[in-house]
CSV table of C-alpha atoms and ligand atoms in Angstrom, one decimal:
chain,number,residue,atom,x,y,z
A,1,THR,CA,-12.0,-16.7,19.8
A,2,SER,CA,-9.9,-15.5,16.9
A,3,ALA,CA,-8.7,-12.4,18.9
A,4,LYS,CA,-7.4,-14.8,21.5
A,5,ALA,CA,-5.6,-16.9,18.9
A,6,LEU,CA,-4.1,-13.8,17.5
A,7,ALA,CA,-3.0,-12.6,21.0
A,8,ALA,CA,-1.3,-16.0,21.5
A,9,VAL,CA,0.7,-15.6,18.3
A,10,LEU,CA,1.6,-12.0,19.1
A,11,ALA,CA,2.7,-13.0,22.6
A,12,GLY,CA,5.2,-15.5,21.2
A,13,MET,CA,6.4,-13.4,18.3
A,14,LYS,CA,10.1,-12.4,18.4
A,15,ALA,CA,11.0,-11.2,14.9
A,16,GLY,CA,7.7,-10.7,13.1
A,17,VAL,CA,7.0,-9.0,9.8
A,18,ALA,CA,3.7,-7.4,8.9
A,19,PHE,CA,2.5,-7.1,5.3
A,20,THR,CA,-0.3,-4.6,4.8
A,21,GLY,CA,-2.8,-3.8,2.1
A,22,ALA,CA,-5.6,-1.3,1.5
A,23,GLY,CA,-7.8,-3.0,4.1
A,24,ILE,CA,-5.8,-1.6,6.9
A,25,SER,CA,-6.7,2.0,5.8
A,26,THR,CA,-10.4,1.6,5.0
A,27,GLU,CA,-11.4,2.7,8.6
A,28,CYS,CA,-9.4,5.8,7.9
A,29,GLY,CA,-11.8,6.8,5.1
A,30,ILE,CA,-9.6,5.6,2.2
A,31,PRO,CA,-11.4,3.1,-0.2
A,32,ASP,CA,-9.7,-0.2,-1.0
A,33,PHE,CA,-9.4,-1.5,-4.6
A,34,ARG,CA,-11.5,-4.7,-4.9
A,35,SER,CA,-14.3,-4.5,-2.3
A,36,PRO,CA,-17.7,-3.4,-3.6
A,37,GLY,CA,-17.4,0.3,-4.0
A,38,GLY,CA,-13.6,0.0,-4.1
A,39,LEU,CA,-11.5,2.0,-6.6
A,40,TRP,CA,-11.4,-0.7,-9.2
A,41,SER,CA,-15.2,-1.0,-9.2
A,42,ARG,CA,-15.4,2.6,-10.2
A,43,ASN,CA,-12.5,2.9,-12.7
A,44,ARG,CA,-10.2,0.5,-14.5
A,45,PRO,CA,-6.6,1.0,-13.5
A,46,ILE,CA,-4.4,3.0,-15.9
A,47,ASP,CA,-1.3,0.9,-16.6
A,48,TYR,CA,2.2,2.2,-17.1
A,49,GLN,CA,2.3,2.0,-20.9
A,50,THR,CA,-1.0,3.8,-21.3
A,51,PHE,CA,0.1,6.5,-18.9
A,52,ARG,CA,3.3,7.0,-20.9
A,53,ALA,CA,1.6,6.9,-24.3
A,54,SER,CA,-1.5,9.0,-23.8
A,55,PRO,CA,-1.7,12.6,-22.7
A,56,GLN,CA,-5.5,12.1,-22.2
A,57,MET,CA,-4.9,9.2,-19.8
A,58,ARG,CA,-2.2,11.1,-18.0
A,59,ALA,CA,-4.7,13.9,-17.4
A,60,GLU,CA,-7.3,11.3,-16.3
A,61,ALA,CA,-4.8,9.7,-13.8
A,62,TRP,CA,-4.1,13.1,-12.3
A,63,ARG,CA,-7.9,14.0,-12.2
A,64,ARG,CA,-8.4,10.7,-10.2
A,65,ARG,CA,-5.5,11.5,-7.9
A,66,PHE,CA,-6.8,14.9,-7.0
A,67,ALA,CA,-10.3,13.5,-6.5
A,68,LEU,CA,-8.9,11.3,-3.8
A,69,GLU,CA,-7.1,14.1,-2.1
A,70,PRO,CA,-9.8,14.9,0.4
A,71,ALA,CA,-9.7,11.3,1.6
A,72,LEU,CA,-5.9,10.8,1.4
A,73,GLY,CA,-4.8,14.3,2.5
A,74,GLY,CA,-6.9,14.3,5.7
A,75,ALA,CA,-6.5,10.7,6.8
A,76,LYS,CA,-5.1,9.7,10.2
A,77,PRO,CA,-3.7,6.3,11.1
A,78,GLY,CA,-6.2,3.8,12.3
A,79,ARG,CA,-6.3,1.1,14.9
A,80,GLY,CA,-4.3,-1.4,12.8
A,81,HIS,CA,-1.6,1.2,12.0
A,82,ARG,CA,-1.3,2.1,15.7
A,83,ALA,CA,-1.2,-1.6,16.8
A,84,LEU,CA,1.7,-2.3,14.4
A,85,ALA,CA,3.6,0.8,15.5
A,86,ALA,CA,3.3,-0.4,19.1
A,87,LEU,CA,4.5,-3.9,18.2
A,88,LEU,CA,7.5,-2.3,16.4
A,89,ALA,CA,8.3,-0.2,19.5
A,90,GLN,CA,8.2,-3.4,21.6
A,91,ARG,CA,10.7,-5.0,19.1
A,92,ARG,CA,8.4,-7.9,18.6
A,93,LEU,CA,7.9,-6.8,15.0
A,94,GLN,CA,11.0,-6.1,12.8
A,95,ALA,CA,9.4,-4.2,10.0
A,96,ILE,CA,6.3,-3.5,7.9
A,97,ILE,CA,6.1,-4.3,4.2
A,98,THR,CA,3.3,-2.3,2.7
A,99,GLN,CA,1.5,-2.2,-0.6
A,100,ASN,CA,-0.2,1.0,0.4
A,101,ILE,CA,0.7,4.4,-1.0
A,102,ASP,CA,-1.1,6.5,1.6
A,103,GLY,CA,1.7,7.3,4.0
A,104,LEU,CA,-0.3,6.2,7.1
A,105,HIS,CA,2.4,3.9,8.5
A,106,GLN,CA,4.8,6.9,8.5
A,107,ALA,CA,2.1,9.0,10.1
A,108,SER,CA,1.8,6.4,12.9
A,109,GLY,CA,5.5,7.0,13.8
A,110,VAL,CA,7.1,4.2,11.8
A,111,GLU,CA,10.7,5.1,10.7
A,112,GLU,CA,11.9,4.6,7.1
A,113,GLU,CA,14.2,1.7,8.1
A,114,GLN,CA,11.3,-0.2,9.6
A,115,LEU,CA,9.1,0.3,6.5
A,116,VAL,CA,9.2,-1.1,2.9
A,117,GLU,CA,6.9,0.5,0.4
A,118,LEU,CA,6.5,-1.9,-2.4
A,119,HIS,CA,4.1,0.2,-4.5
A,120,GLY,CA,5.6,3.6,-3.9
A,121,ASN,CA,4.1,6.7,-2.4
A,122,SER,CA,1.3,9.0,-3.7
A,123,THR,CA,2.3,12.1,-1.7
A,124,TYR,CA,4.8,13.3,-4.4
A,125,ALA,CA,5.5,12.9,-8.1
A,126,SER,CA,8.4,12.3,-10.4
A,127,CYS,CA,9.4,12.6,-14.0
A,128,LEU,CA,9.5,9.2,-15.7
A,129,ASP,CA,12.4,10.2,-18.0
A,130,CYS,CA,14.8,12.1,-15.8
A,131,GLY,CA,13.6,11.3,-12.3
A,132,GLN,CA,13.2,14.9,-11.2
A,133,ARG,CA,10.9,15.1,-8.1
A,134,TYR,CA,7.8,17.3,-8.0
A,135,GLU,CA,5.5,18.1,-5.1
A,136,LEU,CA,1.8,17.6,-5.6
A,137,ASP,CA,1.1,21.3,-5.2
A,138,TRP,CA,3.3,22.0,-8.2
A,139,VAL,CA,1.5,19.4,-10.3
A,140,ARG,CA,-1.9,20.7,-9.1
A,141,ALA,CA,-1.0,24.3,-10.0
A,142,ARG,CA,0.1,23.3,-13.5
A,143,PHE,CA,-2.9,21.0,-13.9
A,144,GLU,CA,-5.2,23.9,-13.1
A,145,GLU,CA,-3.4,26.5,-15.3
A,146,GLY,CA,-3.5,24.0,-18.2
A,147,GLN,CA,-7.3,23.4,-17.6
A,148,GLY,CA,-6.9,19.7,-16.8
A,149,ARG,CA,-3.9,19.0,-19.0
A,150,ALA,CA,-1.3,16.8,-17.2
A,151,PRO,CA,2.0,18.7,-16.8
A,152,ASP,CA,5.3,17.7,-18.4
A,153,CYS,CA,8.7,17.8,-16.7
A,154,ALA,CA,10.1,21.4,-16.4
A,155,SER,CA,13.6,20.2,-17.2
A,156,CYS,CA,13.2,17.5,-19.9
A,157,THR,CA,9.5,17.6,-20.9
A,158,GLY,CA,9.0,13.9,-19.9
A,159,PRO,CA,5.8,12.7,-18.3
A,160,VAL,CA,5.3,13.5,-14.6
A,161,LYS,CA,3.7,10.7,-12.7
A,162,SER,CA,2.7,10.1,-9.1
A,163,ALA,CA,5.5,8.2,-7.3
A,164,THR,CA,3.4,5.1,-7.1
A,165,ILE,CA,3.9,1.8,-9.1
A,166,SER,CA,1.3,1.2,-11.8
A,167,PHE,CA,0.6,-2.1,-13.4
A,168,GLY,CA,3.3,-2.8,-16.0
A,169,GLN,CA,5.8,-0.5,-14.2
A,170,PRO,CA,9.1,-2.1,-12.9
A,171,MET,CA,9.0,-2.8,-9.2
A,172,PRO,CA,11.4,-0.8,-7.0
A,173,ALA,CA,14.5,-3.0,-6.8
A,174,ALA,CA,15.7,-1.9,-3.3
A,175,ALA,CA,12.3,-2.4,-1.8
A,176,MET,CA,11.9,-5.8,-3.4
A,177,ALA,CA,15.3,-6.9,-2.0
A,178,ARG,CA,14.5,-5.7,1.5
A,179,ALA,CA,11.1,-7.4,1.4
A,180,GLY,CA,12.6,-10.6,0.3
A,181,ALA,CA,15.2,-10.6,3.1
A,182,LEU,CA,12.6,-9.8,5.7
A,183,SER,CA,10.2,-12.5,4.5
A,184,GLY,CA,12.9,-15.1,4.5
A,185,ALA,CA,13.9,-14.3,8.1
A,186,CYS,CA,10.9,-13.8,10.3
A,187,ASP,CA,9.1,-16.1,12.8
A,188,VAL,CA,5.6,-14.7,12.2
A,189,PHE,CA,4.3,-13.1,9.0
A,190,LEU,CA,1.1,-11.1,9.5
A,191,VAL,CA,-1.0,-10.3,6.4
A,192,LEU,CA,-3.4,-7.5,7.2
A,193,GLY,CA,-6.1,-6.3,4.7
A,194,SER,CA,-4.9,-7.6,1.3
A,195,SER,CA,-6.7,-9.7,-1.2
A,196,LEU,CA,-3.3,-11.1,-2.2
A,197,VAL,CA,-4.1,-11.2,-5.9
A,198,VAL,CA,-1.4,-8.7,-7.0
A,199,TRP,CA,2.1,-10.1,-7.8
A,200,PRO,CA,5.0,-10.0,-7.1
A,201,ALA,CA,3.8,-8.5,-3.8
A,202,ALA,CA,1.7,-11.6,-2.9
A,203,GLY,CA,4.9,-13.8,-3.3
A,204,PHE,CA,6.2,-12.5,0.1
A,205,PRO,CA,3.7,-14.3,2.3
A,206,LEU,CA,4.4,-17.5,0.3
A,207,GLN,CA,8.1,-17.0,0.7
A,208,ALA,CA,7.8,-16.5,4.5
A,209,LYS,CA,5.6,-19.6,4.9
A,210,ARG,CA,8.1,-21.7,2.9
A,211,ALA,CA,10.9,-20.4,5.1
A,212,GLY,CA,9.1,-21.7,8.2
A,213,ALA,CA,7.2,-18.6,9.5
A,214,THR,CA,3.8,-18.8,11.1
A,215,LEU,CA,1.5,-17.2,8.5
A,216,VAL,CA,-1.4,-15.2,9.9
A,217,ILE,CA,-4.0,-13.6,7.6
A,218,VAL,CA,-6.5,-11.0,8.9
A,219,ASN,CA,-9.0,-9.9,6.2
A,220,ARG,CA,-12.7,-9.4,5.9
A,221,GLU,CA,-13.0,-11.6,2.8
A,222,PRO,CA,-11.2,-14.8,1.9
A,223,THR,CA,-7.8,-14.3,0.2
A,224,GLU,CA,-5.8,-16.3,-2.3
A,225,LEU,CA,-3.6,-17.7,0.4
A,226,ASP,CA,-6.1,-18.7,3.1
A,227,ASP,CA,-5.5,-22.4,2.5
A,228,LEU,CA,-1.8,-22.0,3.3
A,229,ALA,CA,-2.1,-19.9,6.5
A,230,ASP,CA,-1.7,-21.2,10.0
A,231,LEU,CA,-4.3,-18.7,11.3
A,232,VAL,CA,-7.0,-17.0,9.2
A,233,ILE,CA,-9.3,-14.4,10.7
A,234,HIS,CA,-12.1,-13.1,8.6
A,235,ALA,CA,-12.9,-9.9,10.5
A,236,ASP,CA,-12.3,-6.2,10.8
A,237,ILE,CA,-8.6,-5.5,11.4
A,238,GLY,CA,-9.2,-2.7,13.9
A,239,ASP,CA,-11.7,-4.8,15.9
A,240,VAL,CA,-9.4,-7.8,16.0
A,241,PHE,CA,-6.3,-5.9,17.1
A,242,GLU,CA,-8.2,-3.9,19.7
A,243,ALA,CA,-9.5,-7.1,21.2
A,244,ALA,CA,-6.2,-9.0,20.9
A,245,LEU,CA,-4.1,-6.2,22.5
A,246,ALA,CA,-6.6,-5.6,25.3
A,247,GLY,CA,-5.5,-9.1,26.4
B,301,OAD,P1,-7.6,-5.0,-2.2
B,301,OAD,O1,-8.7,-4.0,-2.4
B,301,OAD,O2,-7.4,-6.0,-3.4
B,301,OAD,O3,-7.9,-5.9,-0.9
B,301,OAD,C1,-8.2,-5.3,0.3
B,301,OAD,C2,-8.8,-6.4,1.2
B,301,OAD,O4,-9.0,-5.8,2.5
B,301,OAD,C3,-10.1,-6.9,0.7
B,301,OAD,O5,-10.0,-8.3,0.6
B,301,OAD,C4,-11.1,-6.5,1.8
B,301,OAD,O6,-12.1,-7.5,2.1
B,301,OAD,C5,-10.2,-6.3,3.0
B,301,OAD,N1,-10.6,-5.2,3.9
B,301,OAD,C6,-11.1,-4.0,3.7
B,301,OAD,N2,-11.3,-3.3,4.8
B,301,OAD,C7,-11.0,-4.1,5.8
B,301,OAD,C8,-11.0,-4.0,7.3
B,301,OAD,N3,-11.4,-2.9,7.9
B,301,OAD,N4,-10.6,-5.1,8.0
B,301,OAD,C9,-10.2,-6.3,7.4
B,301,OAD,N5,-10.2,-6.4,6.0
B,301,OAD,C10,-10.6,-5.4,5.3
B,301,OAD,O7,-6.3,-4.2,-1.8
B,301,OAD,P2,-4.8,-4.7,-1.9
B,301,OAD,O8,-4.7,-6.2,-1.6
B,301,OAD,O9,-4.0,-3.8,-1.0
B,301,OAD,O10,-1.5,-1.8,-6.5
B,301,OAD,O11,-4.4,-4.5,-3.4
B,301,OAD,C11,-3.1,-4.8,-3.8
B,301,OAD,C12,-2.7,-3.8,-4.9
B,301,OAD,O12,-3.7,-3.7,-5.9
B,301,OAD,C13,-2.6,-2.4,-4.4
B,301,OAD,O13,-1.3,-2.1,-3.8
B,301,OAD,C14,-2.7,-1.6,-5.7
B,301,OAD,C15,-3.9,-2.4,-6.3
B,301,OAD,O14,-3.9,-2.4,-7.7
B,301,OAD,C16,-1.1,-0.9,-7.3
B,301,OAD,O15,-1.7,0.2,-7.4
B,301,OAD,C17,0.1,-1.3,-8.1
B,302,ZN,ZN1,12.3,15.1,-16.6
């Protein structure tokens, strides 16, 4: 079975890297982006230039962020997060590269030096002009006082944005460099719960495969890179890891 095939890969893994997308967090009650009912089926993404240029769209972005708070704020790590934390503790996995902004890898006990966040983090905000950091409670209080107007930076009046990376926004250079180094030097590269349509993130599985890693993809739906993978499992991440780690 596919769980047995995954178990065999995990048993031989010595310096693996996991690459996670929104699919690892759906069992935690956080919607993904591209499944039916996913975030992008409800709303079109607000890109970086639009956020910068439009106070109305800034307010809309913050309205959406606060609407997600009941799901994001209360979420606990799922079976996939816990399985990866265990593999890190066993030193079979070196690190996790994530596209997720939900903080659930940290919540499962993963340390900063074992985690690369490619698309930032939605648990705080920062000013796009001066970099000043703001906590979400500060933003929410200003948002409510201003009756749904997005707050500006208290020191420079610049736009305050959640510390996530939007389309059109430069990628975080240090995270990109770390992800590149990890992808070029791993024996197994595990993709979990990503459609692999968003670049440059989707370049890392490709880079790992070219450098000789065994590429494994676990995803409910087919992905862009299934044809290239050594093992493709179209199933629920939690179910597959539970079965594979049960032996
Ligand atoms: P997507 O929504 O594009 O893909 C998530 C994939 O996970 C889908 O193909 C689902 O079929 C699959 N999936 C969902 N639940 C699953 C489960 N329990 N078990 C197995 N598979 C499951 O999300 P990402 O690939 O993460 O970027 O999206 C990449 C980027 O696009 C995000 O980081 C975000 C978004 O725009 C930014 O915001 C910059
Ligand atoms: Zn500022």
